[in-house]
Each structure stands twice: as C-alpha cells, then as structure tokens.
Amino acid sequence: MTTLLIVDGANVVGSVPDGWWRDRRGAAGRLRDTLAGFAERGLPGHPGPLEIVLVVEGAARGVDSVPGVRVDEAPGSGDDRMVELVAEARGRACLVVTADRELRRRVGELGAAVTGPRTVRPHP
C-alpha cells in the first residue's frame, strides 16, 4: 500500500516569505504543482509512489486537483481535517507535513509520522 502524504497547505506555504499573502490561492496552486513531482519519485525515507493530499482552507480554496495531488478543501479548520484524514487512514503508512506543534502532536497520537515544510519546500 502506498504511503499517504498529507500536506498542511497553509503552514507549508507560510514557511517561506515570498509574498504568498497577496495571493493565497495562487500560492497553494504553486505548492500543489511542486508536490506533484513527489507523487512518483517519493521523498527521502518514503519511496514513491505516494498518495498526496494537499489540505487547503480559507482564501486558498478553489485550487483544483491535478494528477498526483488531490486538493482537499477543509470545510472549517484545516488542522481538524488533517486529523480526520489521518484517522481514516489507520493501519496505513501516513506522513504529515507541517511545522504546527499542536497538529504534529494530534496526528502523532494517531500513529502518523511527521516532517517539516522543508521536506517539500526547501528554502532558497
């Protein structure tokens, strides 16, 4: 079974001060496109293929899914949606990308591995 990679869109986008706040939807779309490259090749310690879910919320909604990346629009809290996705994936390898300490704790309690934003979005 492939590893489920869940990406905290708001947290990862916000990890690099590149003007993302002027166009949150555009920034989420650029992240989605970057993530698509990892679907087949994988990440260090997590060989591909990966099932990738990018969770977006608020002004970042409206980004379409593309081959390799499913965009999940959180109806409320993005953190709560990611916890739900991890809970639904019980028994399956799951990696959550976020720097949010509370979210890391919550998904970790459910058995997910966690990694920081630089894993998928290296700083320049």
PDB file of N, CA, C and O in Angstrom, residues 43-91:
ATOM      1  N   LEU A  43       9.791  10.810  -1.358  1.00  0.00           N
ATOM      2  CA  LEU A  43      10.574  11.717  -0.523  1.00  0.00           C
ATOM      3  C   LEU A  43      11.646  10.897   0.190  1.00  0.00           C
ATOM      4  O   LEU A  43      11.518   9.681   0.302  1.00  0.00           O
ATOM      5  N   PRO A  44      12.668  11.553   0.716  1.00  0.00           N
ATOM      6  CA  PRO A  44      13.680  10.789   1.455  1.00  0.00           C
ATOM      7  C   PRO A  44      13.039   9.956   2.579  1.00  0.00           C
ATOM      8  O   PRO A  44      12.269  10.466   3.384  1.00  0.00           O
ATOM      9  N   GLY A  45      13.317   8.667   2.562  1.00  0.00           N
ATOM     10  CA  GLY A  45      12.752   7.763   3.550  1.00  0.00           C
ATOM     11  C   GLY A  45      11.350   7.288   3.244  1.00  0.00           C
ATOM     12  O   GLY A  45      10.791   6.459   3.970  1.00  0.00           O
ATOM     13  N   HIS A  46      10.768   7.818   2.171  1.00  0.00           N
ATOM     14  CA  HIS A  46       9.397   7.457   1.775  1.00  0.00           C
ATOM     15  C   HIS A  46       9.367   7.313   0.255  1.00  0.00           C
ATOM     16  O   HIS A  46       8.986   8.247  -0.455  1.00  0.00           O
ATOM     17  N   PRO A  47       9.791   6.150  -0.246  1.00  0.00           N
ATOM     18  CA  PRO A  47       9.846   5.966  -1.690  1.00  0.00           C
ATOM     19  C   PRO A  47       8.464   6.040  -2.334  1.00  0.00           C
ATOM     20  O   PRO A  47       7.458   5.734  -1.695  1.00  0.00           O
ATOM     21  N   GLY A  48       8.448   6.475  -3.583  1.00  0.00           N
ATOM     22  CA  GLY A  48       7.202   6.562  -4.321  1.00  0.00           C
ATOM     23  C   GLY A  48       6.734   5.189  -4.742  1.00  0.00           C
ATOM     24  O   GLY A  48       7.453   4.207  -4.590  1.00  0.00           O
ATOM     25  N   PRO A  49       5.538   5.124  -5.222  1.00  0.00           N
ATOM     26  CA  PRO A  49       4.611   6.254  -5.359  1.00  0.00           C
ATOM     27  C   PRO A  49       3.986   6.628  -4.020  1.00  0.00           C
ATOM     28  O   PRO A  49       3.890   5.810  -3.112  1.00  0.00           O
ATOM     29  N   LEU A  50       3.583   7.894  -3.933  1.00  0.00           N
ATOM     30  CA  LEU A  50       2.889   8.425  -2.766  1.00  0.00           C
ATOM     31  C   LEU A  50       1.494   8.866  -3.175  1.00  0.00           C
ATOM     32  O   LEU A  50       1.304   9.353  -4.292  1.00  0.00           O
ATOM     33  N   GLU A  51       0.546   8.708  -2.271  1.00  0.00           N
ATOM     34  CA  GLU A  51      -0.770   9.322  -2.467  1.00  0.00           C
ATOM     35  C   GLU A  51      -0.696  10.652  -1.729  1.00  0.00           C
ATOM     36  O   GLU A  51      -0.506  10.685  -0.516  1.00  0.00           O
ATOM     37  N   ILE A  52      -0.826  11.758  -2.453  1.00  0.00           N
ATOM     38  CA  ILE A  52      -0.635  13.082  -1.862  1.00  0.00           C
ATOM     39  C   ILE A  52      -1.961  13.812  -1.749  1.00  0.00           C
ATOM     40  O   ILE A  52      -2.713  13.912  -2.727  1.00  0.00           O
ATOM     41  N   VAL A  53      -2.215  14.330  -0.541  1.00  0.00           N
ATOM     42  CA  VAL A  53      -3.400  15.146  -0.289  1.00  0.00           C
ATOM     43  C   VAL A  53      -2.922  16.493   0.255  1.00  0.00           C
ATOM     44  O   VAL A  53      -2.247  16.554   1.281  1.00  0.00           O
ATOM     45  N   LEU A  54      -3.252  17.552  -0.444  1.00  0.00           N
ATOM     46  CA  LEU A  54      -2.948  18.917  -0.021  1.00  0.00           C
ATOM     47  C   LEU A  54      -4.208  19.494   0.600  1.00  0.00           C
ATOM     48  O   LEU A  54      -5.238  19.624  -0.062  1.00  0.00           O
ATOM     49  N   VAL A  55      -4.143  19.815   1.891  1.00  0.00           N
ATOM     50  CA  VAL A  55      -5.301  20.371   2.589  1.00  0.00           C
ATOM     51  C   VAL A  55      -5.199  21.889   2.580  1.00  0.00           C
ATOM     52  O   VAL A  55      -4.190  22.459   3.013  1.00  0.00           O
ATOM     53  N   VAL A  56      -6.237  22.530   2.041  1.00  0.00           N
ATOM     54  CA  VAL A  56      -6.283  23.991   1.973  1.00  0.00           C
ATOM     55  C   VAL A  56      -7.510  24.486   2.731  1.00  0.00           C
ATOM     56  O   VAL A  56      -8.470  23.747   2.941  1.00  0.00           O
ATOM     57  N   GLU A  57      -7.441  25.751   3.132  1.00  0.00           N
ATOM     58  CA  GLU A  57      -8.550  26.353   3.876  1.00  0.00           C
ATOM     59  C   GLU A  57      -8.617  27.837   3.539  1.00  0.00           C
ATOM     60  O   GLU A  57      -7.701  28.401   2.959  1.00  0.00           O
ATOM     61  N   GLY A  58      -9.719  28.451   3.915  1.00  0.00           N
ATOM     62  CA  GLY A  58      -9.870  29.898   3.762  1.00  0.00           C
ATOM     63  C   GLY A  58      -9.677  30.379   2.336  1.00  0.00           C
ATOM     64  O   GLY A  58     -10.194  29.793   1.381  1.00  0.00           O
ATOM     65  N   ALA A  59      -8.903  31.449   2.178  1.00  0.00           N
ATOM     66  CA  ALA A  59      -8.703  32.086   0.875  1.00  0.00           C
ATOM     67  C   ALA A  59      -7.937  31.215  -0.111  1.00  0.00           C
ATOM     68  O   ALA A  59      -7.883  31.540  -1.300  1.00  0.00           O
ATOM     69  N   ALA A  60      -7.365  30.118   0.353  1.00  0.00           N
ATOM     70  CA  ALA A  60      -6.639  29.221  -0.555  1.00  0.00           C
ATOM     71  C   ALA A  60      -7.564  28.224  -1.244  1.00  0.00           C
ATOM     72  O   ALA A  60      -7.131  27.481  -2.124  1.00  0.00           O
ATOM     73  N   ARG A  61      -8.841  28.214  -0.866  1.00  0.00           N
ATOM     74  CA  ARG A  61      -9.781  27.295  -1.522  1.00  0.00           C
ATOM     75  C   ARG A  61      -9.933  27.664  -2.989  1.00  0.00           C
ATOM     76  O   ARG A  61      -9.699  28.792  -3.379  1.00  0.00           O
ATOM     77  N   GLY A  62     -10.351  26.680  -3.771  1.00  0.00           N
ATOM     78  CA  GLY A  62     -10.575  26.918  -5.196  1.00  0.00           C
ATOM     79  C   GLY A  62      -9.448  26.409  -6.073  1.00  0.00           C
ATOM     80  O   GLY A  62      -9.453  26.633  -7.280  1.00  0.00           O
ATOM     81  N   VAL A  63      -8.496  25.706  -5.488  1.00  0.00           N
ATOM     82  CA  VAL A  63      -7.386  25.123  -6.244  1.00  0.00           C
ATOM     83  C   VAL A  63      -7.803  23.722  -6.672  1.00  0.00           C
ATOM     84  O   VAL A  63      -8.242  22.922  -5.848  1.00  0.00           O
ATOM     85  N   ASP A  64      -7.675  23.438  -7.946  1.00  0.00           N
ATOM     86  CA  ASP A  64      -8.076  22.136  -8.473  1.00  0.00           C
ATOM     87  C   ASP A  64      -7.032  21.070  -8.188  1.00  0.00           C
ATOM     88  O   ASP A  64      -5.835  21.353  -8.096  1.00  0.00           O
ATOM     89  N   SER A  65      -7.494  19.836  -8.098  1.00  0.00           N
ATOM     90  CA  SER A  65      -6.588  18.690  -8.013  1.00  0.00           C
ATOM     91  C   SER A  65      -5.925  18.501  -9.363  1.00  0.00           C
ATOM     92  O   SER A  65      -6.462  18.934 -10.400  1.00  0.00           O
ATOM     93  N   VAL A  66      -4.764  17.875  -9.362  1.00  0.00           N
ATOM     94  CA  VAL A  66      -4.046  17.523 -10.589  1.00  0.00           C
ATOM     95  C   VAL A  66      -3.592  16.078 -10.447  1.00  0.00           C
ATOM     96  O   VAL A  66      -3.593  15.537  -9.330  1.00  0.00           O
ATOM     97  N   PRO A  67      -3.191  15.433 -11.541  1.00  0.00           N
ATOM     98  CA  PRO A  67      -2.686  14.069 -11.398  1.00  0.00           C
ATOM     99  C   PRO A  67      -1.552  14.032 -10.367  1.00  0.00           C
ATOM    100  O   PRO A  67      -0.608  14.814 -10.440  1.00  0.00           O
ATOM    101  N   GLY A  68      -1.700  13.164  -9.381  1.00  0.00           N
ATOM    102  CA  GLY A  68      -0.689  13.017  -8.346  1.00  0.00           C
ATOM    103  C   GLY A  68      -0.971  13.772  -7.067  1.00  0.00           C
ATOM    104  O   GLY A  68      -0.379  13.468  -6.034  1.00  0.00           O
ATOM    105  N   VAL A  69      -1.857  14.761  -7.114  1.00  0.00           N
ATOM    106  CA  VAL A  69      -2.164  15.543  -5.909  1.00  0.00           C
ATOM    107  C   VAL A  69      -3.662  15.818  -5.843  1.00  0.00           C
ATOM    108  O   VAL A  69      -4.229  16.462  -6.725  1.00  0.00           O
ATOM    109  N   ARG A  70      -4.281  15.311  -4.779  1.00  0.00           N
ATOM    110  CA  ARG A  70      -5.687  15.618  -4.524  1.00  0.00           C
ATOM    111  C   ARG A  70      -5.735  16.810  -3.585  1.00  0.00           C
ATOM    112  O   ARG A  70      -5.114  16.809  -2.528  1.00  0.00           O
ATOM    113  N   VAL A  71      -6.473  17.836  -3.963  1.00  0.00           N
ATOM    114  CA  VAL A  71      -6.644  19.010  -3.112  1.00  0.00           C
ATOM    115  C   VAL A  71      -7.928  18.818  -2.319  1.00  0.00           C
ATOM    116  O   VAL A  71      -8.988  18.597  -2.891  1.00  0.00           O
ATOM    117  N   ASP A  72      -7.801  18.906  -1.003  1.00  0.00           N
ATOM    118  CA  ASP A  72      -8.928  18.721  -0.095  1.00  0.00           C
ATOM    119  C   ASP A  72      -9.218  20.069   0.553  1.00  0.00           C
ATOM    120  O   ASP A  72      -8.373  20.601   1.271  1.00  0.00           O
ATOM    121  N   GLU A  73     -10.388  20.619   0.278  1.00  0.00           N
ATOM    122  CA  GLU A  73     -10.780  21.905   0.856  1.00  0.00           C
ATOM    123  C   GLU A  73     -11.427  21.663   2.206  1.00  0.00           C
ATOM    124  O   GLU A  73     -12.520  21.109   2.292  1.00  0.00           O
ATOM    125  N   ALA A  74     -10.739  22.066   3.267  1.00  0.00           N
ATOM    126  CA  ALA A  74     -11.283  21.879   4.608  1.00  0.00           C
ATOM    127  C   ALA A  74     -12.536  22.734   4.760  1.00  0.00           C
ATOM    128  O   ALA A  74     -12.507  23.920   4.465  1.00  0.00           O
ATOM    129  N   PRO A  75     -13.630  22.136   5.230  1.00  0.00           N
ATOM    130  CA  PRO A  75     -14.855  22.910   5.414  1.00  0.00           C
ATOM    131  C   PRO A  75     -14.744  23.896   6.574  1.00  0.00           C
ATOM    132  O   PRO A  75     -15.474  24.873   6.640  1.00  0.00           O
ATOM    133  N   GLY A  76     -13.828  23.644   7.478  1.00  0.00           N
ATOM    134  CA  GLY A  76     -13.593  24.518   8.633  1.00  0.00           C
ATOM    135  C   GLY A  76     -12.111  24.601   8.868  1.00  0.00           C
ATOM    136  O   GLY A  76     -11.357  25.062   8.026  1.00  0.00           O
ATOM    137  N   SER A  77     -11.673  24.064   9.992  1.00  0.00           N
ATOM    138  CA  SER A  77     -10.259  24.058  10.361  1.00  0.00           C
ATOM    139  C   SER A  77      -9.474  23.060   9.515  1.00  0.00           C
ATOM    140  O   SER A  77      -9.827  21.875   9.445  1.00  0.00           O
ATOM    141  N   GLY A  78      -8.404  23.543   8.895  1.00  0.00           N
ATOM    142  CA  GLY A  78      -7.533  22.645   8.143  1.00  0.00           C
ATOM    143  C   GLY A  78      -6.895  21.605   9.044  1.00  0.00           C
ATOM    144  O   GLY A  78      -6.741  20.442   8.661  1.00  0.00           O
ATOM    145  N   ASP A  79      -6.535  22.012  10.267  1.00  0.00           N
ATOM    146  CA  ASP A  79      -5.939  21.068  11.212  1.00  0.00           C
ATOM    147  C   ASP A  79      -6.907  19.935  11.535  1.00  0.00           C
ATOM    148  O   ASP A  79      -6.518  18.766  11.543  1.00  0.00           O
ATOM    149  N   ASP A  80      -8.144  20.286  11.795  1.00  0.00           N
ATOM    150  CA  ASP A  80      -9.140  19.252  12.101  1.00  0.00           C
ATOM    151  C   ASP A  80      -9.320  18.300  10.922  1.00  0.00           C
ATOM    152  O   ASP A  80      -9.459  17.087  11.103  1.00  0.00           O
ATOM    153  N   ARG A  81      -9.309  18.842   9.709  1.00  0.00           N
ATOM    154  CA  ARG A  81      -9.466  17.987   8.526  1.00  0.00           C
ATOM    155  C   ARG A  81      -8.289  17.029   8.391  1.00  0.00           C
ATOM    156  O   ARG A  81      -8.464  15.855   8.050  1.00  0.00           O
ATOM    157  N   MET A  82      -7.073  17.510   8.655  1.00  0.00           N
ATOM    158  CA  MET A  82      -5.908  16.631   8.555  1.00  0.00           C
ATOM    159  C   MET A  82      -5.962  15.521   9.598  1.00  0.00           C
ATOM    160  O   MET A  82      -5.610  14.372   9.304  1.00  0.00           O
ATOM    161  N   VAL A  83      -6.414  15.835  10.789  1.00  0.00           N
ATOM    162  CA  VAL A  83      -6.578  14.812  11.824  1.00  0.00           C
ATOM    163  C   VAL A  83      -7.599  13.775  11.356  1.00  0.00           C
ATOM    164  O   VAL A  83      -7.397  12.566  11.527  1.00  0.00           O
ATOM    165  N   GLU A  84      -8.691  14.214  10.750  1.00  0.00           N
ATOM    166  CA  GLU A  84      -9.697  13.284  10.216  1.00  0.00           C
ATOM    167  C   GLU A  84      -9.084  12.367   9.159  1.00  0.00           C
ATOM    168  O   GLU A  84      -9.345  11.160   9.155  1.00  0.00           O
ATOM    169  N   LEU A  85      -8.294  12.941   8.258  1.00  0.00           N
ATOM    170  CA  LEU A  85      -7.676  12.138   7.197  1.00  0.00           C
ATOM    171  C   LEU A  85      -6.741  11.082   7.782  1.00  0.00           C
ATOM    172  O   LEU A  85      -6.712   9.942   7.318  1.00  0.00           O
ATOM    173  N   VAL A  86      -5.963  11.467   8.801  1.00  0.00           N
ATOM    174  CA  VAL A  86      -5.069  10.503   9.448  1.00  0.00           C
ATOM    175  C   VAL A  86      -5.890   9.409  10.123  1.00  0.00           C
ATOM    176  O   VAL A  86      -5.571   8.217   9.996  1.00  0.00           O
ATOM    177  N   ALA A  87      -6.953   9.780  10.810  1.00  0.00           N
ATOM    178  CA  ALA A  87      -7.800   8.786  11.479  1.00  0.00           C
ATOM    179  C   ALA A  87      -8.410   7.819  10.465  1.00  0.00           C
ATOM    180  O   ALA A  87      -8.487   6.614  10.725  1.00  0.00           O
ATOM    181  N   GLU A  88      -8.814   8.329   9.308  1.00  0.00           N
ATOM    182  CA  GLU A  88      -9.389   7.482   8.266  1.00  0.00           C
ATOM    183  C   GLU A  88      -8.359   6.531   7.667  1.00  0.00           C
ATOM    184  O   GLU A  88      -8.716   5.498   7.110  1.00  0.00           O
ATOM    185  N   ALA A  89      -7.080   6.881   7.775  1.00  0.00           N
ATOM    186  CA  ALA A  89      -6.003   6.089   7.172  1.00  0.00           C
ATOM    187  C   ALA A  89      -5.395   5.082   8.141  1.00  0.00           C
ATOM    188  O   ALA A  89      -4.359   4.491   7.838  1.00  0.00           O
ATOM    189  N   ARG A  90      -5.999   4.876   9.277  1.00  0.00           N
ATOM    190  CA  ARG A  90      -5.454   3.939  10.285  1.00  0.00           C
ATOM    191  C   ARG A  90      -5.015   2.633   9.626  1.00  0.00           C
ATOM    192  O   ARG A  90      -5.707   2.115   8.758  1.00  0.00           O
ATOM    193  N   GLY A  91      -3.847   2.142  10.061  1.00  0.00           N
ATOM    194  CA  GLY A  91      -3.332   0.896   9.517  1.00  0.00           C
ATOM    195  C   GLY A  91      -2.520   1.085   8.260  1.00  0.00           C
ATOM    196  O   GLY A  91      -2.034   0.125   7.671  1.00  0.00           O
TER     197      GLY A  91
END
